[in-house]
Short mmCIF file of C-alpha atoms in Angstrom, two decimals:
data_model
loop_
_atom_site.label_atom_id
_atom_site.label_comp_id
_atom_site.label_asym_id
_atom_site.label_seq_id
_atom_site.Cartn_x
_atom_site.Cartn_y
_atom_site.Cartn_z
CA ALA A 17 19.76 18.31 -6.06
CA GLN A 18 22.19 16.74 -3.66
CA SER A 19 24.44 14.17 -5.25
CA VAL A 20 27.84 12.54 -5.22
CA THR A 21 29.72 11.54 -8.35
CA GLN A 22 32.61 9.15 -8.53
CA PRO A 23 33.67 9.45 -12.17
CA ASP A 24 35.75 6.27 -12.23
CA ILE A 25 33.78 3.05 -11.97
CA HIS A 26 36.85 0.84 -12.17
CA ILE A 27 40.54 1.62 -11.62
CA THR A 28 43.53 -0.69 -11.95
CA VAL A 29 46.90 0.23 -10.47
CA SER A 30 50.12 -1.67 -9.94
CA GLU A 31 51.18 -2.58 -6.46
CA GLY A 32 53.42 0.15 -5.09
CA ALA A 33 52.01 2.81 -7.38
CA SER A 34 50.19 5.86 -6.14
CA LEU A 35 46.42 6.08 -6.14
CA GLU A 36 43.87 8.85 -6.45
CA LEU A 37 40.13 8.22 -6.42
CA ARG A 38 37.96 11.13 -7.44
CA CYS A 39 34.82 12.36 -5.73
CA ASN A 40 32.70 15.38 -6.63
CA TYR A 41 29.63 16.43 -4.72
CA SER A 42 26.68 18.75 -4.92
CA TYR A 43 25.31 19.71 -1.52
CA GLY A 44 23.47 22.80 -0.39
CA ALA A 45 24.82 23.17 3.11
CA THR A 46 28.29 22.80 4.54
CA PRO A 47 29.14 19.22 3.65
CA TYR A 48 30.37 16.53 5.90
CA LEU A 49 32.39 14.16 3.76
CA PHE A 50 33.32 10.53 4.13
CA TRP A 51 35.20 7.77 2.38
CA TYR A 52 34.22 4.18 3.08
CA VAL A 53 35.80 0.96 1.85
CA GLN A 54 34.04 -2.32 1.24
CA SER A 55 35.94 -5.57 0.83
CA PRO A 56 34.15 -8.40 -0.99
CA GLY A 57 31.27 -9.77 1.05
CA GLN A 58 31.81 -7.26 3.83
CA GLY A 59 30.09 -4.21 5.19
CA LEU A 60 31.46 -0.70 4.90
CA GLN A 61 34.42 0.48 6.92
CA LEU A 62 35.12 4.16 7.44
CA LEU A 63 38.47 5.26 6.00
CA LEU A 64 38.30 8.93 6.92
CA LYS A 65 35.96 11.82 7.41
CA TYR A 66 35.96 15.58 7.07
CA PHE A 67 33.82 17.78 9.26
CA SER A 68 35.77 21.04 9.49
CA GLY A 69 39.26 22.46 9.97
CA ASP A 70 42.32 21.28 8.08
CA THR A 71 41.25 20.38 4.56
CA LEU A 72 43.77 17.53 4.33
CA VAL A 73 42.57 14.65 6.46
CA GLN A 74 44.39 11.49 7.36
CA GLY A 75 42.65 8.17 7.65
CA ILE A 76 43.36 4.56 8.35
CA LYS A 77 45.50 2.25 6.22
CA GLY A 78 47.65 5.14 4.97
CA PHE A 79 44.86 6.93 3.10
CA GLU A 80 44.34 10.67 3.00
CA ALA A 81 41.83 12.97 1.34
CA GLU A 82 41.74 16.65 0.52
CA PHE A 83 38.61 18.80 0.67
CA LYS A 84 38.54 21.48 -2.00
CA ARG A 85 35.48 23.65 -1.56
CA SER A 86 36.06 25.62 -4.77
CA GLN A 87 36.04 22.42 -6.80
CA SER A 88 33.39 20.60 -4.73
CA SER A 89 35.78 17.70 -4.52
CA PHE A 90 37.03 15.29 -1.88
CA ASN A 91 39.58 13.05 -3.59
CA LEU A 92 41.11 10.06 -1.85
CA ARG A 93 44.84 9.37 -2.17
CA LYS A 94 47.40 6.82 -1.14
CA PRO A 95 51.11 7.12 -2.02
CA SER A 96 51.78 3.39 -2.39
CA VAL A 97 49.04 0.84 -2.96
CA HIS A 98 49.16 -2.65 -1.44
CA TRP A 99 47.43 -5.73 -2.86
CA SER A 100 45.14 -5.74 0.18
CA ASP A 101 43.72 -2.37 -0.87
CA ALA A 102 41.75 -4.04 -3.66
CA ALA A 103 38.14 -3.28 -2.77
CA GLU A 104 35.25 -0.99 -3.59
CA TYR A 105 35.47 2.59 -2.37
CA PHE A 106 32.54 4.86 -1.69
CA CYS A 107 32.49 8.59 -1.23
CA ALA A 108 29.57 9.98 0.77
CA VAL A 109 28.24 13.37 1.82
CA GLY A 110 25.63 14.49 4.27
CA PRO A 111 24.87 15.66 7.73
CA ASN A 112 27.02 14.01 10.33
CA THR A 113 24.32 11.63 11.47
CA GLY A 114 24.60 8.70 9.06
CA LYS A 115 21.91 9.95 6.69
CA LEU A 116 24.29 9.92 3.78
CA ILE A 117 24.25 10.31 0.04
CA PHE A 118 26.65 7.89 -1.58
CA GLY A 119 28.47 7.91 -4.86
CA GLN A 120 28.26 4.98 -7.23
CA GLY A 121 31.48 3.48 -5.97
CA THR A 122 34.90 2.86 -7.51
CA THR A 123 36.28 -0.66 -7.75
CA LEU A 124 40.03 -0.79 -7.26
CA GLN A 125 42.02 -3.63 -8.74
CA VAL A 126 45.70 -3.99 -7.81
CA LYS A 127 48.09 -5.67 -10.21
CA PRO A 128 51.05 -7.57 -8.76
CA ASP B 23 34.31 -2.81 19.83
CA VAL B 24 31.55 -1.22 17.82
CA LYS B 25 29.12 -3.74 16.46
CA VAL B 26 26.16 -3.70 14.09
CA THR B 27 24.82 -7.18 13.47
CA GLN B 28 22.45 -8.22 10.74
CA SER B 29 20.70 -11.48 11.44
CA SER B 30 21.26 -13.10 8.06
CA ARG B 31 24.07 -12.86 5.53
CA TYR B 32 22.07 -14.53 2.77
CA LEU B 33 18.33 -14.94 2.27
CA VAL B 34 16.29 -16.46 -0.53
CA LYS B 35 12.58 -15.68 -0.55
CA ARG B 36 9.69 -16.20 -2.92
CA THR B 37 7.76 -13.46 -4.68
CA GLY B 38 4.89 -12.27 -2.51
CA GLU B 39 6.39 -13.40 0.78
CA LYS B 40 6.63 -11.03 3.74
CA VAL B 41 10.30 -10.64 4.59
CA PHE B 42 11.91 -9.36 7.77
CA LEU B 43 15.51 -8.16 7.90
CA GLU B 44 16.78 -7.65 11.41
CA CYS B 45 19.54 -5.38 12.64
CA VAL B 46 20.91 -5.01 16.16
CA GLN B 47 23.51 -2.57 17.44
CA ASP B 48 25.26 -2.74 20.78
CA MET B 49 26.56 0.83 20.95
CA ASP B 50 23.49 2.55 22.41
CA HIS B 51 23.17 4.63 19.24
CA GLU B 52 20.09 6.74 18.72
CA ASN B 53 20.13 6.70 14.92
CA MET B 54 19.64 3.65 12.76
CA PHE B 55 19.44 3.33 9.00
CA TRP B 56 18.61 0.87 6.26
CA TYR B 57 20.39 1.21 2.93
CA ARG B 58 20.08 -0.76 -0.25
CA GLN B 59 23.19 -1.38 -2.39
CA ASP B 60 23.02 -2.12 -6.10
CA PRO B 61 25.88 -2.25 -8.62
CA GLY B 62 26.46 1.09 -10.28
CA LEU B 63 24.05 2.86 -7.95
CA GLY B 64 25.99 2.88 -4.71
CA LEU B 65 23.97 2.88 -1.50
CA ARG B 66 20.52 4.40 -1.31
CA LEU B 67 18.69 5.20 1.91
CA ILE B 68 15.42 3.34 2.42
CA TYR B 69 14.36 4.38 5.94
CA PHE B 70 15.91 5.76 9.06
CA SER B 71 15.02 6.25 12.69
CA TYR B 72 16.20 8.81 15.23
CA ASP B 73 14.53 7.22 18.21
CA VAL B 74 12.41 4.34 19.36
CA LYS B 75 9.09 4.17 17.52
CA MET B 76 10.18 6.98 15.21
CA LYS B 77 10.79 6.48 11.51
CA GLU B 78 11.34 8.63 8.50
CA LYS B 79 11.37 7.82 4.81
CA GLY B 80 14.61 7.91 2.92
CA ASP B 81 15.05 8.19 -0.81
CA ILE B 82 13.50 4.86 -1.87
CA PRO B 83 10.88 3.79 0.72
CA GLU B 84 8.35 2.29 -1.71
CA GLY B 85 7.67 -1.37 -1.02
CA TYR B 86 9.34 -1.24 2.41
CA SER B 87 8.40 -0.49 5.99
CA VAL B 88 10.37 -0.49 9.23
CA SER B 89 9.89 -1.13 12.90
CA ARG B 90 11.83 0.14 15.89
CA GLU B 91 10.35 -1.09 19.14
CA LYS B 92 13.65 -1.10 21.04
CA LYS B 93 16.59 1.26 20.78
CA GLU B 94 19.04 -1.42 19.73
CA ARG B 95 16.90 -3.10 17.07
CA PHE B 96 15.75 -1.84 13.68
CA SER B 97 13.81 -4.11 11.36
CA LEU B 98 13.23 -3.71 7.65
CA ILE B 99 10.05 -5.27 6.31
CA LEU B 100 9.23 -6.15 2.74
CA GLU B 101 5.45 -6.46 2.83
CA SER B 102 5.25 -8.46 -0.40
CA ALA B 103 8.65 -9.27 -1.82
CA SER B 104 9.22 -8.72 -5.51
CA THR B 105 12.11 -9.67 -7.77
CA ASN B 106 13.20 -6.04 -8.10
CA GLN B 107 13.93 -6.06 -4.38
CA THR B 108 16.74 -8.55 -4.92
CA SER B 109 19.70 -6.63 -3.55
CA MET B 110 22.24 -6.18 -0.78
CA TYR B 111 20.78 -4.53 2.30
CA LEU B 112 23.00 -2.71 4.78
CA CYS B 113 22.06 -1.53 8.22
CA ALA B 114 23.92 1.29 9.95
CA SER B 115 23.80 3.17 13.23
CA SER B 116 25.22 6.40 14.61
CA LEU B 117 25.08 8.64 17.61
CA PHE B 118 22.68 11.57 17.60
CA GLN B 119 25.42 14.00 18.61
CA MET B 120 27.49 16.08 16.23
CA ASN B 121 30.72 14.99 14.58
CA THR B 122 30.18 11.28 14.44
CA GLU B 123 30.00 8.72 11.69
CA ALA B 124 27.82 5.77 10.80
CA PHE B 125 28.84 2.19 11.52
CA PHE B 126 27.68 -0.50 9.15
CA GLY B 127 26.69 -4.12 9.47
CA GLN B 128 27.98 -6.87 7.21
CA GLY B 129 24.98 -6.76 4.93
CA THR B 130 22.21 -9.16 3.96
CA ARG B 131 22.14 -10.35 0.40
CA LEU B 132 18.48 -10.97 -0.42
CA THR B 133 17.39 -12.89 -3.49
CA VAL B 134 13.70 -12.91 -4.39
CA VAL B 135 12.73 -15.69 -6.79
#
């Protein structure tokens, strides 16, 4: 079955600390992978996407993610977190048409 | 700028009512989607459409229907609203071509009482 797992429901980091959000997927075909962010009361904004090529992808707001096929993972990272990064983060997989399978989401809290 | 607009941010409806959630995109996208978002479950696909008058079931279509009479508009219909349909509903659109992503609306928070 196709699925996406975000093992961490809630993460708290201090401002300025590094961040890694985990994402594991199960998908039969070559996956197209996405990270979206949702601020409170808002829709989803695309942070970055992986379709092919370089397995380390850069996104907006200083985020990056690395595709590891052998581990079926697509973890999101940021070297230094800002208070404005507090939000809910969703990993998604699917064909590149918007018909996506989402993970459960990870809520990020940033301590001053 | 890319825009997906959902007609209501908040809705309160009574059990048994017929409810329409409207979504409009101004990007000339072929694909449109309706997702439902619940805490701890992420987003789940209800219905999607690849073209006008075309629709396909997603993962949780029960209790819902959709309508796409014009390319830019995709409506989600709750034929007889129930309390377990209280949720956040998100509309999205994307191009039909390869290597593109979905753009989301702001969401409609529906409460069925």
